[in-house]
XYZ file of N, CA, C and O in Angstrom:
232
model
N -17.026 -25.763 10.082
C -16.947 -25.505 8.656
C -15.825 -26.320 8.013
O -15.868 -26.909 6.933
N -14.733 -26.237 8.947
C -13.584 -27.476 8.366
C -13.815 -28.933 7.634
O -13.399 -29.530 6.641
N -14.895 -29.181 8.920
C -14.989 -30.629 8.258
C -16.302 -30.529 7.155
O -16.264 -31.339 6.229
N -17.113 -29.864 7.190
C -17.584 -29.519 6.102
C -16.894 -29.360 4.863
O -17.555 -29.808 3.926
N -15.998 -28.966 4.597
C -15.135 -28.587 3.522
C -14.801 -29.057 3.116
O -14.674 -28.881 1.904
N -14.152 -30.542 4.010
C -13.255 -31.647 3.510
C -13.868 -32.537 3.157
O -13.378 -33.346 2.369
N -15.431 -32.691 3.745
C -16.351 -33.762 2.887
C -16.653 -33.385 1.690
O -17.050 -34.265 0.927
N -16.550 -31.916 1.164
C -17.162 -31.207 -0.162
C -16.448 -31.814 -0.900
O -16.818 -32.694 -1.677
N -14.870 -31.248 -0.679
C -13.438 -31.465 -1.502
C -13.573 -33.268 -2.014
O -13.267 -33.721 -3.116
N -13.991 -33.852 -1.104
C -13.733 -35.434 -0.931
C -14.690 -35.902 -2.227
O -14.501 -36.594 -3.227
N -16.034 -35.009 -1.564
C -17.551 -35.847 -2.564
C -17.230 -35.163 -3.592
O -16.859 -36.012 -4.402
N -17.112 -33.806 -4.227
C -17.625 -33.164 -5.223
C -16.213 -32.836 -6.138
O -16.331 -32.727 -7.358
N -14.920 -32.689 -5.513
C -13.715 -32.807 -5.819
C -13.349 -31.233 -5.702
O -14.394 -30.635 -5.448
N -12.478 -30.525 -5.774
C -11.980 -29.700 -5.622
C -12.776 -28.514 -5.976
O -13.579 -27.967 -5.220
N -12.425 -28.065 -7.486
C -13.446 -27.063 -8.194
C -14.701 -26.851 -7.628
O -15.125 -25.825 -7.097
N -15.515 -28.434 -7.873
C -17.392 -28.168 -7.482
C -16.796 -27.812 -5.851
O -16.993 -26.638 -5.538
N -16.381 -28.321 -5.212
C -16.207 -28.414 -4.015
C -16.078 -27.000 -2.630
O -16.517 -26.718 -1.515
N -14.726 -26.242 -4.209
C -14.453 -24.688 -3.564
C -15.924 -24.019 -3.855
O -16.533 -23.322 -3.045
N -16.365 -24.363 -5.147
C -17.536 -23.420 -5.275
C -18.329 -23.291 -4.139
O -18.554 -22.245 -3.530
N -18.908 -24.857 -3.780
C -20.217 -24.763 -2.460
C -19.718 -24.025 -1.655
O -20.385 -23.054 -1.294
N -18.182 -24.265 -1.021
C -17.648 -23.984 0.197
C -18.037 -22.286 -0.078
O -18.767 -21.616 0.653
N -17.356 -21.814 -1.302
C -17.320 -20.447 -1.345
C -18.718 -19.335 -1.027
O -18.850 -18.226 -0.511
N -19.689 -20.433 -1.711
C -21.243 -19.879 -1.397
C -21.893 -20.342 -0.141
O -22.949 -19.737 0.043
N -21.673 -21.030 0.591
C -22.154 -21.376 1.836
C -21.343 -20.043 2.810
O -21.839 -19.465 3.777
N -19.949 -19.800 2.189
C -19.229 -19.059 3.360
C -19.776 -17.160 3.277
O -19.652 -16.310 4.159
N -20.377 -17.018 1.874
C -20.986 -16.225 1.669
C -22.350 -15.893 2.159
O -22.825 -14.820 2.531
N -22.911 -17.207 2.057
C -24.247 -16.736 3.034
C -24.555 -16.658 4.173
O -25.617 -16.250 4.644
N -23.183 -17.243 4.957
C -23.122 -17.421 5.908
C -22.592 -16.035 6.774
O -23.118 -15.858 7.873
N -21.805 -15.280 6.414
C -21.441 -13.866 6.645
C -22.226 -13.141 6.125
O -21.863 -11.987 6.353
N -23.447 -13.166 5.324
C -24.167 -12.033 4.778
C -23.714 -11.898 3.346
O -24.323 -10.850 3.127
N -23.420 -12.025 2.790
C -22.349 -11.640 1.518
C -23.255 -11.441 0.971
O -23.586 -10.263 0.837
N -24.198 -12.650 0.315
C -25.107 -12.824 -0.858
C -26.556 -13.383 0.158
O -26.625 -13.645 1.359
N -27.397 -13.405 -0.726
C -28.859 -13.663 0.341
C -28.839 -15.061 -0.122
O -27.991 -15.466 -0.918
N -29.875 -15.885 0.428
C -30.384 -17.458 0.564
C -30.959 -17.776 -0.793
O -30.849 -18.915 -1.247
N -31.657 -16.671 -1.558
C -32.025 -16.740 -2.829
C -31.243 -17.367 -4.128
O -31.511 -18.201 -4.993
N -29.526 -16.058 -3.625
C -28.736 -16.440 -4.348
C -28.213 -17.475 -4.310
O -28.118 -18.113 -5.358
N -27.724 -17.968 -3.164
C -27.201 -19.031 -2.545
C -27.832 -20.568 -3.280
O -27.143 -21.505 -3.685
N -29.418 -20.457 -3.290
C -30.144 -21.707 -4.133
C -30.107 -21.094 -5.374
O -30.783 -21.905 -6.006
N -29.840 -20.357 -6.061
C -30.066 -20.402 -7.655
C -28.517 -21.043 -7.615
O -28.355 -22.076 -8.265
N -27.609 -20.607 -7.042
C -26.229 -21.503 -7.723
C -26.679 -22.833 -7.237
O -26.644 -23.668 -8.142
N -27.005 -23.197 -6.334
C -27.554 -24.820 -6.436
C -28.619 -25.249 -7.637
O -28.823 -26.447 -7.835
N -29.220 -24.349 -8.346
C -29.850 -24.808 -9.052
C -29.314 -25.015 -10.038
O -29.347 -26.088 -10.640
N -28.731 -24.029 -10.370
C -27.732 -23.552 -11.523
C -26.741 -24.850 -11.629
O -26.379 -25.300 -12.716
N -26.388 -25.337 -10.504
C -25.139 -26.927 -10.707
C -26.511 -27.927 -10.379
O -26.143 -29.091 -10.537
N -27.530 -27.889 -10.097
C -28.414 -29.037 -9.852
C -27.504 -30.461 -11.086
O -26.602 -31.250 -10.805
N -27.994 -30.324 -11.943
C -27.208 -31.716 -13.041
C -26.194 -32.029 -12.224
O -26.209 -32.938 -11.395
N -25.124 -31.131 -12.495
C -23.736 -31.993 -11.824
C -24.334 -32.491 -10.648
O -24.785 -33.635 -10.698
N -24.396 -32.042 -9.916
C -24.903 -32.456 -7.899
C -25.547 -33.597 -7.716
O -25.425 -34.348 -6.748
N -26.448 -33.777 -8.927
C -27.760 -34.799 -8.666
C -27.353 -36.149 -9.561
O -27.905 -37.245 -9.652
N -26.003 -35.535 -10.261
C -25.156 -36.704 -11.108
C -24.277 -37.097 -10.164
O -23.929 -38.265 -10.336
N -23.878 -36.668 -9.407
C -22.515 -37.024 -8.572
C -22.963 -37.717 -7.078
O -22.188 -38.434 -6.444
N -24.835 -37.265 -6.459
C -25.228 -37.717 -5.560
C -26.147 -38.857 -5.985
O -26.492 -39.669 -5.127
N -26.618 -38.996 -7.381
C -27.540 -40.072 -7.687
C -29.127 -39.613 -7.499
O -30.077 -40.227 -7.984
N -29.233 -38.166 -6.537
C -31.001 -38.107 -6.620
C -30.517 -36.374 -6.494
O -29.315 -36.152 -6.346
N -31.668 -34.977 -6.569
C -32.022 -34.579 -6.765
C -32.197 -33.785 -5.431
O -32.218 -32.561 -5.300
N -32.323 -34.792 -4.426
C -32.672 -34.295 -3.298
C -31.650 -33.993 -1.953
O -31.700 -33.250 -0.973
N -30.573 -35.144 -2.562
C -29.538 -34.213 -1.927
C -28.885 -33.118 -2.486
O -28.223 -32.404 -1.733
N -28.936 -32.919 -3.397
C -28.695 -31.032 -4.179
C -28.839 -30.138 -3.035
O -28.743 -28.920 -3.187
């Protein structure tokens, strides 16, 4: 998960960055379900698909 984190922080910058980390670490313990987990990806889709260039890495 470390180095996961530090590529987030790196690509997406801090803010977008804590967010993913924060919802990946949530679904990952149970916190929130997989549902929720993709509506906040949907919900930042623009930024994500602005910052990756396509849609599909979102």
């Amino acid at each position: 998960m470390r180095d996961r984190s530090e590529e987030l922080f790196k690509k997406y910058g801090f803010e977008k960055g804590l967010d993913l980390l924060n919802v990946m670490t949530a679904r990952q313990f149970g916190m929130i379900t997989e549902h929720r987990a993709a509506h906040f990806v949907r919900e930042n889709v623009n930024f994500f698909a602005h910052e990756t260039g396509t849609l599909q890495d979102a």
